[in-house]
Amino acid sequence: MMTNDKAGGVNRRDFLATSGKTAIGAAMVVGAGTLLLPTQGWGMELKALKPETMATMIQMARDIYPHDHIGDKFYAKAMRAHDDGAADDAEKLAMLENGIADLDKRAGENGYLGLGWEEDRVAILHDIEDSGFFQAMRGSLVVGLYNQKALWPLFGYEGASAHKGGYIERGFDDIEWV
Amino acid sequence: MAAPYDLNDDSVVVVIGSGAGGGTLGNELAQKGIDTVILEAGGRHEAEDFINDEWGSFGQLAWLDKRTTSGDWRVAKDFSGLPAWIVKAVGGSTTHWAGASLRFQPHEWKAKTTYGDVEGASLLDWPIDAEEMAPYYSKAEDKMGVTNTHGIPPLPGNNNYKVFEAGAKKLGYKQVHTGNMAINSQDRDGRTYCQQSGFCFQGCKFSAKWSTLYAEIPKGEATGKLEVRANAHVLQIQHGDDGKVTGVLYADADGNQHVQKARVVAVAGNSIESPRLLLNSASSMFSDGLANSSGMVGKNYMRHMTASVYASFDKPVNFYRGTTMAGIIQDESVHDPSRGFVGGYEMETLALGVPFMAAFLNPGAWGRQFAAAMDTYDHMAGMWIVGEDMPQESNAVSLSEEKDQYGLPAPNVHFSDHANDVAMRNHAWKQGMAVYDAVGATQTYPTPPYPSTHNLGTNRMSADAKDGVVNKWGQTHDIANLFVSDGSQFTTGAAENPTLTIVSLAIRQADYIAEQMGQKAI
Ligand SMILES: Cc1cc2nc3c(=O)[nH]c(=O)nc-3n(C[C@H](O)[C@H](O)[C@H](O)COP(=O)(O)OP(=O)(O)OC[C@H]3O[C@@H](n4cnc5c(N)ncnc54)[C@H](O)[C@@H]3O)c2cc1C
Ligand code: SF4
């Protein structure tokens, strides 16, 4: 059940082939404040953060909780709250922009998104894991990601059940393998 | 008089809190014709209002007022503002609870005598014993409809239980069953039977699980002798020149303050708020707080030795379906010091949804190992472990520097494990993992304790007034018309989930209060 890529993975070549727009990681910047996830059919208007920053945050979110069968839009939705929060909180905005700038600096010439292997990006995250920036990212992500109802079926979790009469007639004791 | 009661009516018994202790006491007193007012800080959400959504329900029901933490427990790091998972609503934590209802074992009433001196532990014997409690346990089990008692059939085992039972049997455990649960396995007491919805921790929308919200309070209200005032947050207990309590100051939903007069006050705010309220009620006559001549108010905070074990399998389990905790292994609950610790522990099935699993499987963890575990969510089984922890005077609820929304000192909850707790947890993790390994687990996860759901001991019961806060009736040693009616009375914690004992003590206390009022002693 977990092996099906139900959310649709991101094919890097899809956007690299797209011309006239800047591709960053799996995302694409269209204009000043818009980020598109072309293969996900999803995009967001950013209120405060630079699109490049958001694109890096999405990759960072995936590196924190890497679920290969979960599409980028779920990570993006979780990160969007930071943009909302940063819109009227200059301190928060600075923390996020500086945090991502720091990641890029640590990553070297091509920045965080330029590191092809998760292992190399995660090594950088380990170096900053005690920072307020990392903790804010991880702390919000653990709720912002796993609390998305649309994502639950991808983990095989069925969510609310009372309106369906519970599981008494729907398999509460249906496993046969033990 | 009949409910509702006037603020100046000084003939009423005021009960603070409507959970396991307060809700039961309020109904029991009303059944005896005693005028009773329950003041409850939270709102009233009926069963149909409950939400099948972990964080949504948490937001609806949990106590989220300011709290601080200290000590070396991991909760202080991972959940520094949330030492405990307790409810703020009519029904108290009996809305969120799982329903496991176990009697103490006889020796657990006499922990000090049985275990001897344990270095660093402030062990004490309860001033009551198994024989004295037996009839009250029986009444409580009947009232709550506990399965496998009073001829009530067991609950059926769900998928999580099937895995747990198979592992337990392979390992040679003998006492394995679907528990003594205060959850209807058949229609009873005007409530339906469990529909296996899997949201016991979020409030039972079917009212199949016992809660004071719908199983006690409406019965009390029907007598005309019980008024439940929701959104009434008690700030202070007041007393007169004679040292007797006279009433309580509370804030209503709009923050307006009122004084409700009282003949008797019973505190049942759970083991963090109850001692805080006594401490915050300090006066020139009682400068260390009410009922605190022993200095024990807030001390000896216990939370049970807890842990969880989750395991992944190569085949699906769908453990979130069905009752959250209907499954138990009791073989390790005995006192057998050859294991390297005193006291024992129970293993109980447990399932969480995806949101809570992510938050609690290994708080703070991230990266591929964590994500890989989450990826197996529907192939997981899980259990909770609950055992006796050692009371320590230094583990305490005290007044924090920080203030709550009323400007009163918030509670600080300080906790560090005793060496006995650590030894027991390590043993329990090993055994729990062995249960799942026995049925072919591909991975097992020793999960650390969650914010405390069992909060105990901070107004403990003692024979001698210098050792504790209340006597064998839950009456404070210092003030005759002031009672404690919740889990903070616990002298020691025993291995069992506490609520059946809290309810039994409340039934017993109601008899005593009625008798004392009848004799005009209070
Ligand atoms: C998720 C979960 C699962 C659990 N499962 C089990 C289980 O299976 N078995 C078991 O035995 N136990 C279980 N428990 C524990 C059980 O819920 C508690 O032990 C029990 O409810 C405690 O009873 P109490 O009367 O001490 O406090 P509570 O039931 O918490 O009630 C206290 C009430 O007092 C109110 N209050 C506090 N301060 C004030 C104030 N100043 N003014 C007015 N009102 C106030 C609160 O709002 C609350 O409603 C569980 C708990 C949780 C959270
Ligand atoms: S599983 Fe049963 S007891 Fe638990 S919430 Fe659902 S119906 Fe109620």
Short mmCIF file of N, CA and C and ligand atoms in Angstrom, two decimals, chain B residues 15-24 38-43 58 61-63 65 67 84-102 144 180-182 200-202 209-210 212 229 231-236 249-251 267-274 276-277 304 324-325 348 350 356 384 406 451-456 485-490 496-503, ligand 1:
data_model
loop_
_atom_site.label_atom_id
_atom_site.label_comp_id
_atom_site.label_asym_id
_atom_site.label_seq_id
_atom_site.Cartn_x
_atom_site.Cartn_y
_atom_site.Cartn_z
N VAL B 15 -17.84 21.75 44.71
CA VAL B 15 -16.84 20.82 44.17
C VAL B 15 -16.12 21.54 43.03
N ILE B 16 -14.81 21.56 43.09
CA ILE B 16 -14.02 22.26 42.06
C ILE B 16 -13.50 21.24 41.06
N GLY B 17 -14.07 21.25 39.87
CA GLY B 17 -13.69 20.29 38.83
C GLY B 17 -14.75 19.23 38.66
N SER B 18 -14.96 18.81 37.40
CA SER B 18 -16.06 17.88 37.09
C SER B 18 -15.56 16.59 36.45
N GLY B 19 -14.29 16.24 36.68
CA GLY B 19 -13.71 15.03 36.08
C GLY B 19 -14.03 13.78 36.87
N ALA B 20 -13.10 12.83 36.83
CA ALA B 20 -13.33 11.54 37.47
C ALA B 20 -13.70 11.73 38.94
N GLY B 21 -12.91 12.52 39.66
CA GLY B 21 -13.16 12.72 41.08
C GLY B 21 -14.36 13.63 41.32
N GLY B 22 -14.31 14.85 40.78
CA GLY B 22 -15.34 15.85 41.05
C GLY B 22 -16.71 15.49 40.49
N GLY B 23 -16.74 14.98 39.26
CA GLY B 23 -18.02 14.64 38.63
C GLY B 23 -18.71 13.51 39.37
N THR B 24 -17.91 12.54 39.82
CA THR B 24 -18.49 11.42 40.57
C THR B 24 -18.98 11.90 41.93
N ILE B 38 -21.00 22.23 41.29
CA ILE B 38 -19.69 21.95 40.68
C ILE B 38 -19.28 23.17 39.88
N LEU B 39 -18.10 23.68 40.19
CA LEU B 39 -17.54 24.77 39.39
C LEU B 39 -16.49 24.17 38.48
N GLU B 40 -16.68 24.35 37.21
CA GLU B 40 -15.78 23.73 36.22
C GLU B 40 -15.18 24.83 35.34
N ALA B 41 -13.85 24.84 35.27
CA ALA B 41 -13.15 25.88 34.50
C ALA B 41 -13.47 25.82 33.01
N GLY B 42 -13.69 24.63 32.50
CA GLY B 42 -13.90 24.48 31.06
C GLY B 42 -15.35 24.59 30.64
N GLY B 43 -15.57 24.52 29.35
CA GLY B 43 -16.93 24.60 28.80
C GLY B 43 -17.60 23.25 28.76
N PHE B 58 -7.91 18.01 20.54
CA PHE B 58 -6.99 18.52 21.56
C PHE B 58 -7.27 20.01 21.78
N LEU B 61 -10.57 20.40 23.77
CA LEU B 61 -10.74 19.91 25.14
C LEU B 61 -9.54 20.09 26.08
N ALA B 62 -8.34 20.18 25.55
CA ALA B 62 -7.18 20.12 26.45
C ALA B 62 -7.00 21.39 27.28
N TRP B 63 -6.37 21.21 28.42
CA TRP B 63 -6.01 22.32 29.31
C TRP B 63 -4.76 22.95 28.74
N ASP B 65 -3.75 26.31 29.51
CA ASP B 65 -3.30 27.48 30.26
C ASP B 65 -1.80 27.35 30.52
N ARG B 67 1.73 26.76 31.74
CA ARG B 67 2.42 25.86 32.67
C ARG B 67 3.89 25.84 32.32
N ALA B 84 1.57 18.04 31.00
CA ALA B 84 0.53 17.03 31.18
C ALA B 84 -0.55 17.19 30.12
N TRP B 85 -1.17 16.08 29.83
CA TRP B 85 -2.32 16.06 28.93
C TRP B 85 -3.54 15.86 29.82
N ILE B 86 -4.21 16.97 30.07
CA ILE B 86 -5.36 16.99 30.98
C ILE B 86 -6.44 17.80 30.28
N VAL B 87 -7.67 17.53 30.61
CA VAL B 87 -8.77 18.20 29.93
C VAL B 87 -9.30 19.37 30.74
N LYS B 88 -9.73 20.41 30.03
CA LYS B 88 -10.44 21.53 30.64
C LYS B 88 -11.82 21.58 30.01
N ALA B 89 -12.74 20.88 30.58
CA ALA B 89 -14.10 20.80 30.03
C ALA B 89 -14.96 20.05 31.05
N VAL B 90 -16.26 20.22 30.95
CA VAL B 90 -17.13 19.42 31.81
C VAL B 90 -16.87 17.94 31.48
N GLY B 91 -16.65 17.16 32.54
CA GLY B 91 -16.24 15.76 32.35
C GLY B 91 -14.76 15.57 32.58
N GLY B 92 -14.01 16.67 32.57
CA GLY B 92 -12.57 16.59 32.83
C GLY B 92 -11.90 15.58 31.91
N SER B 93 -10.86 14.95 32.42
CA SER B 93 -10.08 14.04 31.59
C SER B 93 -10.82 12.74 31.30
N THR B 94 -12.02 12.55 31.90
CA THR B 94 -12.81 11.37 31.53
C THR B 94 -13.44 11.54 30.14
N THR B 95 -13.31 12.72 29.53
CA THR B 95 -13.69 12.83 28.12
C THR B 95 -12.61 12.18 27.25
N HIS B 96 -11.34 12.48 27.55
CA HIS B 96 -10.21 11.99 26.74
C HIS B 96 -9.76 10.59 27.10
N TRP B 97 -10.13 10.11 28.27
CA TRP B 97 -9.47 8.89 28.77
C TRP B 97 -9.81 7.67 27.93
N ALA B 98 -9.01 6.60 28.11
CA ALA B 98 -9.17 5.40 27.28
C ALA B 98 -10.10 4.37 27.92
N GLY B 99 -10.31 4.46 29.22
CA GLY B 99 -11.27 3.57 29.87
C GLY B 99 -10.69 2.38 30.63
N ALA B 100 -9.36 2.23 30.63
CA ALA B 100 -8.76 1.10 31.35
C ALA B 100 -9.02 1.25 32.85
N SER B 101 -9.66 0.24 33.45
CA SER B 101 -10.16 0.37 34.83
C SER B 101 -9.74 -0.82 35.67
N LEU B 102 -8.61 -0.67 36.33
CA LEU B 102 -8.02 -1.78 37.07
C LEU B 102 -7.97 -1.47 38.56
N MET B 144 -19.53 2.20 36.35
CA MET B 144 -18.81 2.53 35.11
C MET B 144 -18.97 1.45 34.04
N ASN B 180 -10.05 -4.66 31.41
CA ASN B 180 -11.20 -4.27 32.22
C ASN B 180 -11.47 -2.83 31.83
N MET B 181 -12.40 -2.69 30.91
CA MET B 181 -12.61 -1.39 30.29
C MET B 181 -13.96 -0.79 30.68
N ALA B 182 -13.96 0.49 31.02
CA ALA B 182 -15.22 1.19 31.29
C ALA B 182 -15.81 1.63 29.95
N CYS B 200 -11.18 6.95 21.10
CA CYS B 200 -11.42 7.04 22.55
C CYS B 200 -10.74 8.28 23.15
N PHE B 201 -9.54 8.62 22.67
CA PHE B 201 -8.80 9.77 23.22
C PHE B 201 -9.39 11.11 22.82
N GLN B 202 -10.36 11.09 21.91
CA GLN B 202 -10.92 12.36 21.43
C GLN B 202 -12.35 12.57 21.94
N LYS B 209 -18.22 4.83 26.08
CA LYS B 209 -17.18 4.87 27.11
C LYS B 209 -17.68 5.72 28.27
N TRP B 210 -17.48 5.25 29.48
CA TRP B 210 -17.92 6.01 30.65
C TRP B 210 -17.22 7.37 30.73
N THR B 212 -17.86 11.16 33.19
CA THR B 212 -18.75 11.88 34.10
C THR B 212 -19.66 12.82 33.32
N ARG B 229 -21.74 24.53 37.02
CA ARG B 229 -21.50 25.84 36.42
C ARG B 229 -20.24 25.73 35.56
N ASN B 231 -17.40 26.98 32.66
CA ASN B 231 -16.63 28.23 32.48
C ASN B 231 -16.51 29.01 33.78
N ALA B 232 -16.36 28.30 34.88
CA ALA B 232 -16.19 28.91 36.20
C ALA B 232 -14.84 28.46 36.76
N HIS B 233 -13.86 29.31 36.61
CA HIS B 233 -12.48 28.96 36.94
C HIS B 233 -12.16 29.45 38.35
N VAL B 234 -11.99 28.53 39.27
CA VAL B 234 -11.74 28.92 40.66
C VAL B 234 -10.32 29.45 40.81
N LEU B 235 -10.21 30.63 41.44
CA LEU B 235 -8.92 31.30 41.59
C LEU B 235 -8.38 31.17 43.01
N GLN B 236 -9.31 31.02 43.96
CA GLN B 236 -8.89 31.04 45.36
C GLN B 236 -9.97 30.42 46.23
N LEU B 249 -13.52 31.99 45.28
CA LEU B 249 -13.54 33.09 44.31
C LEU B 249 -13.33 32.48 42.93
N TYR B 250 -14.21 32.80 41.99
CA TYR B 250 -14.00 32.26 40.64
C TYR B 250 -14.24 33.31 39.57
N ALA B 251 -13.67 33.05 38.40
CA ALA B 251 -13.86 33.92 37.24
C ALA B 251 -14.80 33.23 36.28
N VAL B 267 -11.85 19.84 46.47
CA VAL B 267 -10.98 20.22 45.36
C VAL B 267 -10.72 18.99 44.48
N ALA B 268 -11.03 19.11 43.19
CA ALA B 268 -10.86 17.98 42.27
C ALA B 268 -10.42 18.50 40.90
N GLY B 269 -9.36 19.29 40.91
CA GLY B 269 -8.89 19.93 39.68
C GLY B 269 -7.77 19.18 38.98
N ASN B 270 -7.52 17.94 39.41
CA ASN B 270 -6.41 17.11 38.91
C ASN B 270 -5.11 17.58 39.58
N SER B 271 -4.10 16.72 39.53
CA SER B 271 -2.95 16.85 40.44
C SER B 271 -2.00 18.01 40.17
N ILE B 272 -2.26 18.79 39.13
CA ILE B 272 -1.46 20.00 38.96
C ILE B 272 -2.24 21.20 39.48
N GLU B 273 -3.51 21.31 39.07
CA GLU B 273 -4.30 22.48 39.50
C GLU B 273 -4.70 22.40 40.98
N SER B 274 -4.96 21.22 41.50
CA SER B 274 -5.42 21.16 42.90
C SER B 274 -4.38 21.71 43.87
N ARG B 276 -1.91 23.68 43.11
CA ARG B 276 -1.68 25.09 42.78
C ARG B 276 -2.74 25.97 43.43
N LEU B 277 -3.98 25.50 43.39
CA LEU B 277 -5.07 26.28 43.98
C LEU B 277 -4.86 26.43 45.49
N HIS B 304 3.37 8.03 36.96
CA HIS B 304 3.53 6.65 36.54
C HIS B 304 4.80 6.51 35.70
N THR B 324 -9.07 2.18 21.51
CA THR B 324 -7.69 2.65 21.59
C THR B 324 -6.84 1.78 22.51
N MET B 325 -7.44 1.26 23.59
CA MET B 325 -6.63 0.60 24.62
C MET B 325 -7.22 -0.71 25.14
N GLU B 348 -0.43 -2.36 27.78
CA GLU B 348 -1.79 -2.14 27.27
C GLU B 348 -1.72 -1.71 25.81
N LEU B 350 -2.22 0.24 22.44
CA LEU B 350 -2.39 1.68 22.20
C LEU B 350 -2.21 1.96 20.71
N PHE B 356 -0.76 12.35 15.75
CA PHE B 356 -0.14 12.14 17.06
C PHE B 356 1.06 11.21 16.97
N TRP B 384 1.18 0.65 25.19
CA TRP B 384 1.60 1.61 26.21
C TRP B 384 1.99 0.82 27.43
N TYR B 406 -5.04 35.05 34.53
CA TYR B 406 -5.66 35.84 35.61
C TYR B 406 -4.62 36.56 36.45
N PRO B 451 3.60 13.62 27.41
CA PRO B 451 3.16 14.48 28.52
C PRO B 451 2.21 13.67 29.43
N SER B 452 2.29 13.91 30.72
CA SER B 452 1.63 13.03 31.71
C SER B 452 0.12 13.01 31.55
N THR B 453 -0.41 11.81 31.45
CA THR B 453 -1.86 11.65 31.48
C THR B 453 -2.33 11.22 32.88
N HIS B 454 -1.43 10.58 33.62
CA HIS B 454 -1.74 10.18 35.00
C HIS B 454 -0.95 11.09 35.94
N ASN B 455 -1.63 12.00 36.56
CA ASN B 455 -0.98 12.97 37.44
C ASN B 455 -1.46 12.71 38.85
N LEU B 456 -0.54 12.43 39.74
CA LEU B 456 -0.92 11.88 41.04
C LEU B 456 -0.06 12.41 42.18
N SER B 485 -10.49 15.49 46.29
CA SER B 485 -11.33 14.41 45.76
C SER B 485 -10.82 13.86 44.43
N ASP B 486 -9.56 14.12 44.12
CA ASP B 486 -9.05 13.65 42.83
C ASP B 486 -7.79 12.81 43.02
N GLY B 487 -7.07 12.58 41.94
CA GLY B 487 -5.88 11.73 41.99
C GLY B 487 -4.74 12.31 42.79
N SER B 488 -4.82 13.57 43.18
CA SER B 488 -3.73 14.14 43.98
C SER B 488 -3.69 13.53 45.38
N GLN B 489 -4.76 12.82 45.77
CA GLN B 489 -4.76 12.15 47.08
C GLN B 489 -3.84 10.94 47.15
N PHE B 490 -3.43 10.43 45.99
CA PHE B 490 -2.74 9.14 45.97
C PHE B 490 -1.45 9.14 46.79
N GLU B 496 -1.42 0.37 38.25
CA GLU B 496 -2.65 0.42 37.46
C GLU B 496 -3.04 1.84 37.08
N ASN B 497 -3.73 1.97 35.97
CA ASN B 497 -4.32 3.25 35.57
C ASN B 497 -5.21 3.71 36.73
N PRO B 498 -5.21 5.01 37.03
CA PRO B 498 -5.74 5.46 38.33
C PRO B 498 -7.24 5.70 38.45
N THR B 499 -7.95 5.81 37.34
CA THR B 499 -9.28 6.40 37.42
C THR B 499 -10.28 5.57 38.22
N LEU B 500 -10.25 4.26 38.07
CA LEU B 500 -11.17 3.43 38.86
C LEU B 500 -10.98 3.70 40.35
N THR B 501 -9.73 3.87 40.76
CA THR B 501 -9.45 4.14 42.17
C THR B 501 -9.93 5.55 42.56
N ILE B 502 -9.74 6.51 41.67
CA ILE B 502 -10.23 7.88 41.95
C ILE B 502 -11.75 7.85 42.15
N VAL B 503 -12.44 7.13 41.27
CA VAL B 503 -13.91 7.07 41.35
C VAL B 503 -14.34 6.34 42.63
C1 LIG C 1 -5.51 10.62 26.74
C2 LIG C 1 -5.77 10.11 28.13
C3 LIG C 1 -6.05 8.77 28.33
C4 LIG C 1 -6.28 8.27 29.61
N1 LIG C 1 -6.61 6.97 29.76
C5 LIG C 1 -6.86 6.47 31.00
C6 LIG C 1 -7.24 5.13 31.20
O1 LIG C 1 -7.40 4.36 30.25
N2 LIG C 1 -7.46 4.69 32.46
C7 LIG C 1 -7.33 5.51 33.54
O2 LIG C 1 -7.51 5.06 34.65
N3 LIG C 1 -6.98 6.79 33.37
C8 LIG C 1 -6.75 7.30 32.14
N4 LIG C 1 -6.42 8.61 31.97
C9 LIG C 1 -6.28 9.44 33.17
C10 LIG C 1 -7.61 9.93 33.69
O3 LIG C 1 -8.24 10.70 32.71
C11 LIG C 1 -7.35 10.76 34.93
O4 LIG C 1 -6.65 9.99 35.85
C12 LIG C 1 -8.61 11.21 35.63
O5 LIG C 1 -9.53 11.78 34.75
C13 LIG C 1 -8.22 12.19 36.70
O6 LIG C 1 -9.34 12.58 37.42
P1 LIG C 1 -9.33 13.92 38.24
O7 LIG C 1 -10.65 14.05 38.86
O8 LIG C 1 -8.12 13.92 39.10
O9 LIG C 1 -9.08 15.07 37.18
P2 LIG C 1 -9.77 15.41 35.78
O10 LIG C 1 -10.60 14.30 35.30
O11 LIG C 1 -8.68 15.90 34.91
O12 LIG C 1 -10.72 16.61 36.12
C14 LIG C 1 -10.24 17.84 36.61
C15 LIG C 1 -11.22 18.93 36.22
O13 LIG C 1 -11.01 20.06 37.06
C16 LIG C 1 -11.11 21.23 36.29
N5 LIG C 1 -10.36 22.28 36.99
C17 LIG C 1 -9.04 22.32 37.24
N6 LIG C 1 -8.72 23.44 37.91
C18 LIG C 1 -9.87 24.11 38.09
C19 LIG C 1 -10.19 25.35 38.72
N7 LIG C 1 -9.24 26.10 39.28
N8 LIG C 1 -11.47 25.74 38.71
C20 LIG C 1 -12.45 24.98 38.15
N9 LIG C 1 -12.19 23.80 37.54
C21 LIG C 1 -10.93 23.38 37.52
C22 LIG C 1 -10.52 20.82 34.96
O14 LIG C 1 -10.94 21.70 33.94
C23 LIG C 1 -11.04 19.41 34.80
O15 LIG C 1 -12.27 19.39 34.14
C24 LIG C 1 -6.21 9.14 30.71
C25 LIG C 1 -5.94 10.49 30.50
C26 LIG C 1 -5.73 10.98 29.23
C27 LIG C 1 -5.47 12.43 29.04
#
